[in-house]
Structures are given as C-alpha cells and as structure tokens.
Short mmCIF file of C-alpha atoms in Angstrom, two decimals:
data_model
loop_
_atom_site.label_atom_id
_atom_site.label_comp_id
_atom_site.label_asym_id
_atom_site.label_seq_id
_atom_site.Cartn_x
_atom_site.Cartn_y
_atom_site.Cartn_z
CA UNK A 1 0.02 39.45 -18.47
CA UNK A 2 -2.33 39.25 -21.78
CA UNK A 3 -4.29 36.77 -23.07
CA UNK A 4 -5.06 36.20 -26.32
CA UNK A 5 -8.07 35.14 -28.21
CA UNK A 6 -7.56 31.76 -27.68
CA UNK A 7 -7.42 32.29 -23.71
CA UNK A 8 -10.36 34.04 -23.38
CA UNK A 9 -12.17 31.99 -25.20
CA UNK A 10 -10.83 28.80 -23.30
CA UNK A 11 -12.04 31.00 -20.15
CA UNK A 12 -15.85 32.10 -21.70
CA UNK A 13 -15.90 28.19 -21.96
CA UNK A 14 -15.21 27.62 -18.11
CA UNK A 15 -17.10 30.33 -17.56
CA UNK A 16 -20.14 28.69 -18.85
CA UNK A 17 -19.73 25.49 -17.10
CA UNK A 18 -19.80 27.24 -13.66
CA UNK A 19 -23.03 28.79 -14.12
CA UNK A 20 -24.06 28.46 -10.07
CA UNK A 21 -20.60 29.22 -9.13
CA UNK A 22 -19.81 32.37 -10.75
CA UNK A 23 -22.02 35.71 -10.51
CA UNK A 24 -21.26 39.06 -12.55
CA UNK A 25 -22.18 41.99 -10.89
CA UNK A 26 -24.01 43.16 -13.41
CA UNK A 27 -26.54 40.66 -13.62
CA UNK A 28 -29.52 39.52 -10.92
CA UNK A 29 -27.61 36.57 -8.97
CA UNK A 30 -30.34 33.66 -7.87
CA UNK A 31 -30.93 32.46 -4.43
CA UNK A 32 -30.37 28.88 -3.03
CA UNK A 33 -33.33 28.62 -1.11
CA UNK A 34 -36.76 29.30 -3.13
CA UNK A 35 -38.64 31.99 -3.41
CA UNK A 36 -42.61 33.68 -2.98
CA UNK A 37 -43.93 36.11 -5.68
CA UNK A 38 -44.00 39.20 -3.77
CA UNK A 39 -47.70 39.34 -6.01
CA UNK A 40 -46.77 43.05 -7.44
CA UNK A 41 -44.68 42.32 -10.95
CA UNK A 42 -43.11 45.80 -11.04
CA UNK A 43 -41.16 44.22 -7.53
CA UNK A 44 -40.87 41.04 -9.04
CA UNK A 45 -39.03 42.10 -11.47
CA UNK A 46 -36.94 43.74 -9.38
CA UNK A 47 -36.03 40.88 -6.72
CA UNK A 48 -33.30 37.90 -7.72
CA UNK A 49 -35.47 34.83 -8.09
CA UNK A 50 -38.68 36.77 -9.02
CA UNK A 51 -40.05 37.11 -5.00
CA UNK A 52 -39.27 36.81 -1.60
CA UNK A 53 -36.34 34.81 -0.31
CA UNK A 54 -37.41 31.89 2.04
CA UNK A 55 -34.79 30.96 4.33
CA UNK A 56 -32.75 34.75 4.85
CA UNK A 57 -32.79 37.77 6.40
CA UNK A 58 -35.17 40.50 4.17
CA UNK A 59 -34.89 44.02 5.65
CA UNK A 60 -37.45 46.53 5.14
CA UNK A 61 -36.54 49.93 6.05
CA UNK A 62 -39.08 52.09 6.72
CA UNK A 63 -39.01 56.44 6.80
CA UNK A 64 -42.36 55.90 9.86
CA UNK A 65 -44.19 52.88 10.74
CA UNK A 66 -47.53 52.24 8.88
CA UNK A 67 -47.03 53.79 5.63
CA UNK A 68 -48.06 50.51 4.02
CA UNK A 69 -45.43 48.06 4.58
CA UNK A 70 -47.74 45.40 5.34
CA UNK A 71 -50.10 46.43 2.49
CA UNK A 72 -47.13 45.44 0.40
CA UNK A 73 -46.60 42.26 2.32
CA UNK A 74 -50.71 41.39 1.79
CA UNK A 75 -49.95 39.00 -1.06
CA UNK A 76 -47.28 36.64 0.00
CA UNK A 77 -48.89 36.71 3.54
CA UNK A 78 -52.34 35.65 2.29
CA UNK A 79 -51.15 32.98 0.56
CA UNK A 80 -49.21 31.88 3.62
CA UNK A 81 -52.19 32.00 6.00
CA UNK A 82 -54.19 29.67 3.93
CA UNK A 83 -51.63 26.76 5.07
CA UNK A 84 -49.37 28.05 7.57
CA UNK A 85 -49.20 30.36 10.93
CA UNK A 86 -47.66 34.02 10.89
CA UNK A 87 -46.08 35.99 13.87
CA UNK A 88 -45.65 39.41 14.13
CA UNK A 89 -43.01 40.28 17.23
CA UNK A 90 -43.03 43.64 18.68
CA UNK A 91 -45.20 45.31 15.82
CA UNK A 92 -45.32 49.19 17.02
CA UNK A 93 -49.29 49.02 16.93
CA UNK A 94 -51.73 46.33 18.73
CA UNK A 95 -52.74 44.48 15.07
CA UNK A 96 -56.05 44.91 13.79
CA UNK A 97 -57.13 41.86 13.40
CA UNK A 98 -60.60 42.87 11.34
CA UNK A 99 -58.58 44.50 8.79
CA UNK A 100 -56.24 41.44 8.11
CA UNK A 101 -59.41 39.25 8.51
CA UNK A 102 -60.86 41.67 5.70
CA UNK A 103 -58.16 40.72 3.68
CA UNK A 104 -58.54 36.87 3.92
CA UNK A 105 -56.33 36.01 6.69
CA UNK A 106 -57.41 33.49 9.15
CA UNK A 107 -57.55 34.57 12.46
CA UNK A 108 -56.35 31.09 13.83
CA UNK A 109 -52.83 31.58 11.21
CA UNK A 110 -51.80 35.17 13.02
CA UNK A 111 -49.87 35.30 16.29
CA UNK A 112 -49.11 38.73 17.94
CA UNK A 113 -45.91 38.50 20.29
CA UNK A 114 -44.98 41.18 22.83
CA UNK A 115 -41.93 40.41 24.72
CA UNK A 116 -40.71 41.94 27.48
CA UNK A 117 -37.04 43.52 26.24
CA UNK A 118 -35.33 43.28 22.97
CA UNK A 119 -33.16 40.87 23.77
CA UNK A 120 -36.05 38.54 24.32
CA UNK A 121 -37.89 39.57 21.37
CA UNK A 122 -34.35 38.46 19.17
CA UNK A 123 -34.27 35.18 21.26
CA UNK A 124 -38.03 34.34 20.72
CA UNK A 125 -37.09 35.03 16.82
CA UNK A 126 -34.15 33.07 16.46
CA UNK A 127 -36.18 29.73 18.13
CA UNK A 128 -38.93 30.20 16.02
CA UNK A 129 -37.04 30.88 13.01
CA UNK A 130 -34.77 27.62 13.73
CA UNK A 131 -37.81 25.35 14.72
CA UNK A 132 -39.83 26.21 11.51
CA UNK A 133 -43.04 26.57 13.43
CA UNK A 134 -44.20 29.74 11.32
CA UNK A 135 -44.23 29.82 7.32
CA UNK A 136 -43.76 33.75 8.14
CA UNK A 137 -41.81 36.16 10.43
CA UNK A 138 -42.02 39.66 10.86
CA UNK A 139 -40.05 41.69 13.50
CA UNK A 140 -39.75 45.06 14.53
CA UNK A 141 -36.68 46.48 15.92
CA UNK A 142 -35.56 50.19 15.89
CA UNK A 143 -32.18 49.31 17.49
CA UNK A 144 -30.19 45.99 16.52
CA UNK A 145 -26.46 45.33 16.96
CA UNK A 146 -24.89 43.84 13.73
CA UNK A 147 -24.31 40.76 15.58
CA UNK A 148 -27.56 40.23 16.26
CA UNK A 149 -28.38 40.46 12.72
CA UNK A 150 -25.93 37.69 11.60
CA UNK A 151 -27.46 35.79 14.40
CA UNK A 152 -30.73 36.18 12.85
CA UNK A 153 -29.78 35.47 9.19
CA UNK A 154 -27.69 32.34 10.44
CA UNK A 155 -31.53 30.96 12.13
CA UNK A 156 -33.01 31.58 8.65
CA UNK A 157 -30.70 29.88 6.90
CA UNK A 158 -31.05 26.79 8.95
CA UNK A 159 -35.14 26.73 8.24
CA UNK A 160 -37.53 27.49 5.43
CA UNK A 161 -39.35 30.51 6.69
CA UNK A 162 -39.52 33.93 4.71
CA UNK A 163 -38.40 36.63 7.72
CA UNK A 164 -38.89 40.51 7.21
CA UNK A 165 -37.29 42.63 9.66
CA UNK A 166 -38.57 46.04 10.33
CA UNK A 167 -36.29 48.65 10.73
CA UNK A 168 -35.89 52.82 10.46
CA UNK A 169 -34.94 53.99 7.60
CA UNK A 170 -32.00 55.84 8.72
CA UNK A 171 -30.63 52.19 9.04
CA UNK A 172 -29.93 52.01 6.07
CA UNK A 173 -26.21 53.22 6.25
CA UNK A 174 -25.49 50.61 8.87
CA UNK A 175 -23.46 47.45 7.62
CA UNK A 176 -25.89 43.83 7.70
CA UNK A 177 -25.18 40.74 6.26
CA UNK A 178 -29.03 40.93 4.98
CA UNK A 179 -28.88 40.22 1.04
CA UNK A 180 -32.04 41.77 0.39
CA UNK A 181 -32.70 45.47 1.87
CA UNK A 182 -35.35 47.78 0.86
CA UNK A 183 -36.21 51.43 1.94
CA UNK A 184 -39.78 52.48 1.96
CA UNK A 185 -41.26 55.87 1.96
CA UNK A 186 -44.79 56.89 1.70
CA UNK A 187 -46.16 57.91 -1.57
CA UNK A 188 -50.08 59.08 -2.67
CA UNK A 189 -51.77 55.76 -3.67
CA UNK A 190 -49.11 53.91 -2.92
CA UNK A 191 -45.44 52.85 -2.06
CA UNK A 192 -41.83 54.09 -3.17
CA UNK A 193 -39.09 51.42 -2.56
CA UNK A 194 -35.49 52.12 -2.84
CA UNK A 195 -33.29 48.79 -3.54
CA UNK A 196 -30.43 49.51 -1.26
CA UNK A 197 -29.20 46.01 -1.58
CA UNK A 198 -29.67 43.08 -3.59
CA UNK A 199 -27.89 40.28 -5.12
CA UNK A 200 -27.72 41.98 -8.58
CA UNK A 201 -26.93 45.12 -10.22
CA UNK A 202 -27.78 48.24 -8.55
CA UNK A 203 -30.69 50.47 -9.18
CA UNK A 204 -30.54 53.78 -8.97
CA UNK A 205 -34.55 55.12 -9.73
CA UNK A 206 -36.88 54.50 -6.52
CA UNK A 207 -39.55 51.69 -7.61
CA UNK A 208 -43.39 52.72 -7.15
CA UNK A 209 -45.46 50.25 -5.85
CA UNK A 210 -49.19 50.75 -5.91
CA UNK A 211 -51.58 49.97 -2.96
CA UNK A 212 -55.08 49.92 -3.35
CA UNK A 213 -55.87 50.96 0.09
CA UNK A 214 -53.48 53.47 0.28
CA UNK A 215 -55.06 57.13 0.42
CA UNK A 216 -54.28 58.97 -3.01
CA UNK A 217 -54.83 62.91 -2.08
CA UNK A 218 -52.05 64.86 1.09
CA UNK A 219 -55.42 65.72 2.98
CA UNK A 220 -56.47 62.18 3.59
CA UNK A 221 -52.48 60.57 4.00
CA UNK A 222 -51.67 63.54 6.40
CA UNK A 223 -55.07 62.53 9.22
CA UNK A 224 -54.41 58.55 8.52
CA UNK A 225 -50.83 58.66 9.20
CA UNK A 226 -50.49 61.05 12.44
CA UNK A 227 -51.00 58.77 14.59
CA UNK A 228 -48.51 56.74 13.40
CA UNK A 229 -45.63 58.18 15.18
CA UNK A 230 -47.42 56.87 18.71
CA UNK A 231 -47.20 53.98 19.92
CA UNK A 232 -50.30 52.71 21.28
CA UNK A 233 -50.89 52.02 24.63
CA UNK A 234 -50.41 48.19 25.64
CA UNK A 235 -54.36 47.68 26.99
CA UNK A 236 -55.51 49.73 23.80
CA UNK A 237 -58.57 47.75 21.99
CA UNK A 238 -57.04 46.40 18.65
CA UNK A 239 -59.86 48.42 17.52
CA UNK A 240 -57.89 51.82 18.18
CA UNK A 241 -54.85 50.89 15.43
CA UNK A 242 -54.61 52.98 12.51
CA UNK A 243 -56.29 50.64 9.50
CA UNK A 244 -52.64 51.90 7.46
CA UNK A 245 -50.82 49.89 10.04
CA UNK A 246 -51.62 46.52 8.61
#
C-alpha cells in the first residue's frame, strides 16, 4: 500500500494532535511523573525531562563501589535533605556521616538501613517506596532477580519518591524494566557515564561528568580507591569509610 501526499499529510496532522501519545525514537520521550535537576547540565541535557525521574526505577551501574556515584547524586540529594528524609539500604560502606554533613546534609534527614538478607532489604524498599516516607531511596544490590526489579519499579510508580538502585556494572546486559540506566566508571577529576538506556535516542560517546572532590592525578585515585573493593566490617567507626564512598 502507498499513500500519497494527501495521506501523509492527513497523518502529520494526527500526528500532531497526539503529542503525549506518540514518541519517535529518535527524539528524548518525557516522563509522567516530574522530575529533579540532576544539578550537572552536561547530564541534564542528557536525561528526558531535564533530571531525575521521581516516581521509577533509576539504575546506576557501577564498574566498583565508591568511584563517585554519590558525588554525582550530591545535588539532587542536598536539595532533598533540606525538606525531606533519605535512606540508604545496604550501602557497601558504614556512611560517613561528617562528609555528607560537610556537604550540607542534615544529619536528622539521613537513615542508614542494614537488613539482615536481601530479600528483606527488597521488602523494606518496596514499603518505603509505597508509603512515601522518604523523598529519596538508594539501594544496593549486587544480585537481583528481574522480578524483583519490576516489583520495585511497580512501588515507585505508586509514590513520588526518586529511587536509585545500585548495581555492578556487568549488569548491564541483564534485561530490567528500569527506563533510565546508567553505567559509571571512574575517571581523573571526575565521572564517565554511559547511557545504556533511556527514553530517547541512543548515545553512543560516554558523558564526562566532573566532580570536584574527585582526585585528578592515577597516584592519588589508585590509594583512595583500594579500599573500595572491601567491605567494611559491620562494628567499623563510620570514621574508617573511604571519604570517595559518599
């Protein structure tokens, strides 16, 4: 079947009466639910909506732990604390709570949970996902069934929190139902990011992201981040956590 000029114009014209309905792969598609400027414009322009999707699974997947994930988080978390609380579920590291007080953070907004399995860690962040209780999630898990993951994105969806989930980067072949999914990998000064998902076009040149209290020469990034593969010990002094970690 062909259509004439007549046609397609008749179907450009439906076309732009559907403009929430329709979405062309080769442009940035917009969320529903709002969004939080991630506060670096180089991301921003990046992400559908200009930010951080409230209200959906966001996967961040990461080549180690600490290489500045939260750094990149600072922004949108700061302006969180001011008004709401923030929970961090099975972070890798006991937080350092000077270091996110040094960057503005009330202590009262942050709370650390350490569950005893994963299955209660994905329980405890579906409930407070659903209730709405924290204006900011962030999990870690280094294995998560895909069900799980729907599971998760379904308790976003029903709330108005923005949720990062932690994973390893070699996740990032596995099938999710996350719309947004980002791989990070160290870099001097700084972060690369690799949009392995979004609601848009694809990109195919890793995005740099810089981090002002990221080390910038190998010496210094090579003694900060050794420790990073260890886990620290569960009745470790928050004192003892790498500064990169948060």
């Amino acid at each position: 079947m062909s259509f004439n000029a007549t046609q397609s114009a008749g179907a450009a014209s439906v076309i732009a009466q559907m403009p929430h309905a329709l979405w062309r792969a080769n442009e940035m598609a917009a969320y529903r639910a709002s969004t939080l400027p991630s506060g670096f414009r180089a991301l921003d322009d990046e992400l559908p909506n200009a930010g951080w999707p409230k209200s959906t699974l966001i996967e961040l997947l990461l080549q180690q732990p600490g290489i500045g994930e939260l750094q990149l988080l600072k922004p949108v978390l700061a302006a969180l604390a001011n008004t709401q609380r923030i929970a961090l579920i099975q972070p890798p590291h006991l937080p350092h709570g000077a270091a996110f007080q040094g960057w503005g953070l009330r202590s009262e907004s942050l709370f650390w949970i350490k569950a005893k399995s994963t299955a209660d860690a994905l329980w405890t962040t579906e409930q407070i996902l659903k209730n709405g209780s924290c204006g900011a999630v962030i999990l870690w898990q280094n294995n998560i069934r895909t069900d799980a993951l729907r599971r998760l994105n379904l308790a976003a969806q029903s709330g108005d929190t923005t949720f990062w989930l932690m994973r390893p980067i070699s996740a990032r072949q596995d099938t999710s139902p996350a719309p947004l999914r980002l791989a990070l990998r160290p870099a001097f000064g700084g972060v690369s990011i690799d949009i392995v998902k979004r609601r848009g076009p694809t990109s195919e040149e890793a995005l740099f992201i810089t981090l002002p209290d990221m080390p910038t020469t190998r010496h210094i990034q090579e003694k900060e981040h050794a420790p990073m593969d260890q886990r620290a010990p569960a009745a470790a002094a928050a004192r003892s956590v790498p500064t990169l970690l948060v």
